C-alpha positions as CSV (number, residue, x, y, z in Angstrom):
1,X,-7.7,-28.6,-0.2
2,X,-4.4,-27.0,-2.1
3,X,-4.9,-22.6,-2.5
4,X,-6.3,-21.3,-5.7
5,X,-4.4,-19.8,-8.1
6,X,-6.2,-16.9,-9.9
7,X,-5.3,-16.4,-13.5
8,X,-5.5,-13.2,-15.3
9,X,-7.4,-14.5,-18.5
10,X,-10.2,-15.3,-16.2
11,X,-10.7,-11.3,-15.0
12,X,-10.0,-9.7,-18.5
13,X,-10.9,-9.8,-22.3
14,X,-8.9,-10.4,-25.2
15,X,-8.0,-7.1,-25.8
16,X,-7.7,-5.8,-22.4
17,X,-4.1,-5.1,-20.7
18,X,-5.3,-5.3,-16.9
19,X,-8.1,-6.0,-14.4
20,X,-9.6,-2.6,-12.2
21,X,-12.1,-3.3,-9.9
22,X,-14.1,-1.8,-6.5
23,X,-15.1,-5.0,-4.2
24,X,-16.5,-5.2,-1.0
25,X,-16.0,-7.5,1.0
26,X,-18.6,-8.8,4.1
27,X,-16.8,-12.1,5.0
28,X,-13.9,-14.1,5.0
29,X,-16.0,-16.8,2.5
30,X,-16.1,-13.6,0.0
31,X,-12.6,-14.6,-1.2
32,X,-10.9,-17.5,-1.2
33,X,-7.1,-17.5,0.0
34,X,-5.3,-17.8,-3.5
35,X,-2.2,-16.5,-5.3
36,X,-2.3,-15.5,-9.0
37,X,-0.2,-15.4,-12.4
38,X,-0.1,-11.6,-11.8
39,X,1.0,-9.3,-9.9
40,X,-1.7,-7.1,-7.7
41,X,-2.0,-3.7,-5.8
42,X,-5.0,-2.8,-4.0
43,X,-5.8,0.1,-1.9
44,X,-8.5,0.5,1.2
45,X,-11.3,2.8,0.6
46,X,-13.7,2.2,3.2
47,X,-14.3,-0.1,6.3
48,X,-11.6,-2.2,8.2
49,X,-10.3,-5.7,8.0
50,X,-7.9,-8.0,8.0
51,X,-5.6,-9.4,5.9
52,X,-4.3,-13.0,5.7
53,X,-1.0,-12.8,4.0
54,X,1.5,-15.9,3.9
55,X,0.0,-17.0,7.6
56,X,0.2,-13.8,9.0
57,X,-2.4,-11.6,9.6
58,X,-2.3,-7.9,9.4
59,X,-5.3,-5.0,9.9
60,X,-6.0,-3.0,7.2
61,X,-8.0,0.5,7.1
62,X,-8.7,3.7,4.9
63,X,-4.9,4.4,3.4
64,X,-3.6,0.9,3.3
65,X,-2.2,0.4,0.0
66,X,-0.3,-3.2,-0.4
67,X,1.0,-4.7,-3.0
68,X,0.6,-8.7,-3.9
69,X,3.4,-10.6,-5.9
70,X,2.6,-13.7,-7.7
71,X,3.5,-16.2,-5.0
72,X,1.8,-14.6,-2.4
73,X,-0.8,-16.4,-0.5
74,X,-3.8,-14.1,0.9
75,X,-7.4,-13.5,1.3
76,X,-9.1,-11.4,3.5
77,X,-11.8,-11.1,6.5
78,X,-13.6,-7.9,7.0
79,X,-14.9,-6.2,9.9
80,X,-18.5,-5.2,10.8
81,X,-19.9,-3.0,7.8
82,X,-17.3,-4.4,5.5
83,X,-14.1,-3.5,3.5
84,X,-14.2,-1.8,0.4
85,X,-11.0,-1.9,-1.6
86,X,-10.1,-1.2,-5.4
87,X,-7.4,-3.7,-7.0
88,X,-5.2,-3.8,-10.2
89,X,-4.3,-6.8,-11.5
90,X,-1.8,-6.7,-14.7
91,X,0.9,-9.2,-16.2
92,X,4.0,-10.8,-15.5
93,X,6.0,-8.6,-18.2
94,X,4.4,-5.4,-17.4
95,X,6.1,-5.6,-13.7
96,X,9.6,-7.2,-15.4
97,X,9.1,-4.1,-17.6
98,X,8.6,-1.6,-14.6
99,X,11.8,-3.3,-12.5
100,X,14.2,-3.5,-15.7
101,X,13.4,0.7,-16.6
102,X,12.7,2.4,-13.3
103,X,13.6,-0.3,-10.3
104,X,16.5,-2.3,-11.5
105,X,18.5,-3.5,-8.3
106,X,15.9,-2.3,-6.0
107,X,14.6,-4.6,-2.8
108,X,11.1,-2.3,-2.2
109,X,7.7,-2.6,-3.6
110,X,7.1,-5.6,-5.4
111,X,11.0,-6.7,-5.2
112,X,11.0,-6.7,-1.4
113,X,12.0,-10.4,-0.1
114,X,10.5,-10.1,3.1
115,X,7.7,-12.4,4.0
116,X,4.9,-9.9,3.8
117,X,4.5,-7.7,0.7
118,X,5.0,-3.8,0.7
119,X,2.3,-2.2,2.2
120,X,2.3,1.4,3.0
121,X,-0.7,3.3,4.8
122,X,-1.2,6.7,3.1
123,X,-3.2,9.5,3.9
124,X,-7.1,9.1,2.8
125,X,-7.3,11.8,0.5
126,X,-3.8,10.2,-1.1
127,X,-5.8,7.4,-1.7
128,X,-8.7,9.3,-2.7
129,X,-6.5,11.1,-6.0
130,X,-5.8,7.2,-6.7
131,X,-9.6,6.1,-6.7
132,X,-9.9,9.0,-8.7
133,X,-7.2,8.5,-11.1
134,X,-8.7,5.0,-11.4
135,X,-12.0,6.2,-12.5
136,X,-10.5,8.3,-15.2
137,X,-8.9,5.1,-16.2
138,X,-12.1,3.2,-16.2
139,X,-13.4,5.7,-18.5
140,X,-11.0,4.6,-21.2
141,X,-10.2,1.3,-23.5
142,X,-8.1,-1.0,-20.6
143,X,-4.8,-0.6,-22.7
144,X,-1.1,-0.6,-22.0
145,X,-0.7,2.9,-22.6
146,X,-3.7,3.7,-19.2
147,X,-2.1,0.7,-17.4
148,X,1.3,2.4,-17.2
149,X,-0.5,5.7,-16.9
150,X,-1.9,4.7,-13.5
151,X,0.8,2.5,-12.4
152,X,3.4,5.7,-12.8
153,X,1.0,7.7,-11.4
154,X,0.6,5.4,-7.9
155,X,4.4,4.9,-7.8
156,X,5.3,8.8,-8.2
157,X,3.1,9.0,-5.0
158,X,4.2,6.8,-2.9
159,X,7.9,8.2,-3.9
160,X,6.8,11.6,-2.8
161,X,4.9,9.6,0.6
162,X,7.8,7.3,1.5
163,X,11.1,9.8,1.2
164,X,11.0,10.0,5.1
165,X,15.1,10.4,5.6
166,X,15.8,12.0,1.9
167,X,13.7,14.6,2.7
168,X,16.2,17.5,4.1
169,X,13.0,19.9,5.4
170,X,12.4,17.6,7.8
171,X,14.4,18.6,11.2
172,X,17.0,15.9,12.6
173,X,15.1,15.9,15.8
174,X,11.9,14.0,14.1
175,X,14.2,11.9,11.8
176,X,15.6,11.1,15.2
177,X,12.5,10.2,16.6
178,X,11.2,7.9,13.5
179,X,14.0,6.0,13.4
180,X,14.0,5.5,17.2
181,X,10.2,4.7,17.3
182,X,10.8,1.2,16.6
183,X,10.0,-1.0,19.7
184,X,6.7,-2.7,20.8
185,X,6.8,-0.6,24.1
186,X,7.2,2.6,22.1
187,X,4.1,1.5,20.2
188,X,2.1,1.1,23.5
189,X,2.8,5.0,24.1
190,X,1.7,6.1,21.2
191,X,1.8,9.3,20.0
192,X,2.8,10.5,23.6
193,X,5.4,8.1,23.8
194,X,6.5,9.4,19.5
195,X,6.6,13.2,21.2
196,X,8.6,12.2,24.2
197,X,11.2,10.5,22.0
198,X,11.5,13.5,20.0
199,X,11.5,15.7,22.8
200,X,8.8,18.0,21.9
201,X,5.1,18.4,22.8
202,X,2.6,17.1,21.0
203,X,1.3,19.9,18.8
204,X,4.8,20.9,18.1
205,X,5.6,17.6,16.4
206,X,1.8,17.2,15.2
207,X,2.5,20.5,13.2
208,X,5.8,19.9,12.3
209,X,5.0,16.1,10.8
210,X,1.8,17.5,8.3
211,X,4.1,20.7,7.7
212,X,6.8,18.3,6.3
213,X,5.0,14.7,5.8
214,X,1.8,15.9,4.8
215,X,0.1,14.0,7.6
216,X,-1.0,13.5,11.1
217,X,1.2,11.9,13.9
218,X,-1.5,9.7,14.4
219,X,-1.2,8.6,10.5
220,X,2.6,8.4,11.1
221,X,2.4,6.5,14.4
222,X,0.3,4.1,13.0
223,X,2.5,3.5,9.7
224,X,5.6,3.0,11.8
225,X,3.8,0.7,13.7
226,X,2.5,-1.1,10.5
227,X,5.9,-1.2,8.9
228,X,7.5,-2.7,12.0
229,X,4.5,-5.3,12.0
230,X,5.2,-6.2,8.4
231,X,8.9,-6.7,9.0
232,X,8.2,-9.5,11.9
């Protein structure tokens, strides 16, 4: 049996720009594996899973954000108690639109050619503004004009979440460390084996990180360890 492919004119109405939706998910027989005619983000609000993405399978949990381009083959399998996420779905030309005025030459979010998509795990109340942003949207005809609104609105974040190296506040001893944390055996250690890379104790570098990251270690451990994941 070939994968679906999920069209757009089957989630929207003639007038509408863009699909927005909260699903839960209880099983993998929810969903389908499929690719679409559109391109896709959807962020985790609740609950844990996994996601099976072009044969690989990657956990997902509060903060995940990920973002699905047209070819991409995926479903997904919750855990115990379910996963709730929220999704946009919106056209072809609207992402041609986003890469040709804001992105043009870049190989991140929706332009990376790795074999998994961007993904990113944020920090729960980063995802929280977006759910709420979302709802505002929801409140209000599903035109262009609240489609680019949100969209603008998710990418500004994750530009202010992702600017790791840019970011001159943050001291060359933990941009040392992030870019040494990179190994399978580092991962073991943890946030233990994150401090003793950076030379530091724990609470220094726990401080430091949400000082200048806005986040915990843990959060940061665990989205180094994600990134290196979705790189294999």
């Amino acid at each position: 049996m070939g994968v679906k492919k999920f069209l757009l004119k089957n989630f929207i109405r003639g007038d509408e720009a863009f699909h927005l939706a909260r699903v839960t998910i209880h099983s993998r027989h929810d969903l389908s594996l499929h690719k679409h005619n559109f391109a896709e983000i959807f962020w985790v609000e609740s609950g844990s899973g996994t996601h099976l993405i072009n044969d690989r399978k990657i956990s997902l949990e509060p903060g995940h954000l990920v973002m699905i381009r047209p070819d991409d083959q995926h479903t997904f399998m919750s855990a115990r108690g379910g996963l709730t996420i929220m999704n946009l779905a919106f056209p072809l030309d609207t992402l041609h639109h986003l890469r040709s005025r804001y992105f043009a030459g870049t190989d991140s979010f929706f332009w990376t050619p790795d074999v998994v998509p961007y993904q990113t795990l944020l920090a729960v109340s980063a995802v929280r503004r977006i759910s709420q942003r979302a709802e505002e949207v929801l409140q209000n005809r599903k035109s262009s004009f609240y489609l680019d609104h949100l969209l603008l609105f998710i990418f500004r974040l994750l530009f202010d979440n992702d600017s790791l190296a840019a970011d001159q506040k943050i001291p060359a001893w933990l941009n040392h460390a992030i870019r040494g944390f990179s190994t399978p055996l580092m991962f073991k250690q943890g946030v233990r084996g994150f401090a003793g890379l950076a030379e530091r104790n724990i609470d220094h570098v726990n401080r430091t990180v949400q000082r200048t990251l806005h986040k915990t270690l843990t959060d940061l451990v665990t989205e180094l360890r994600m990134n290196f994941a979705s790189k294999q």
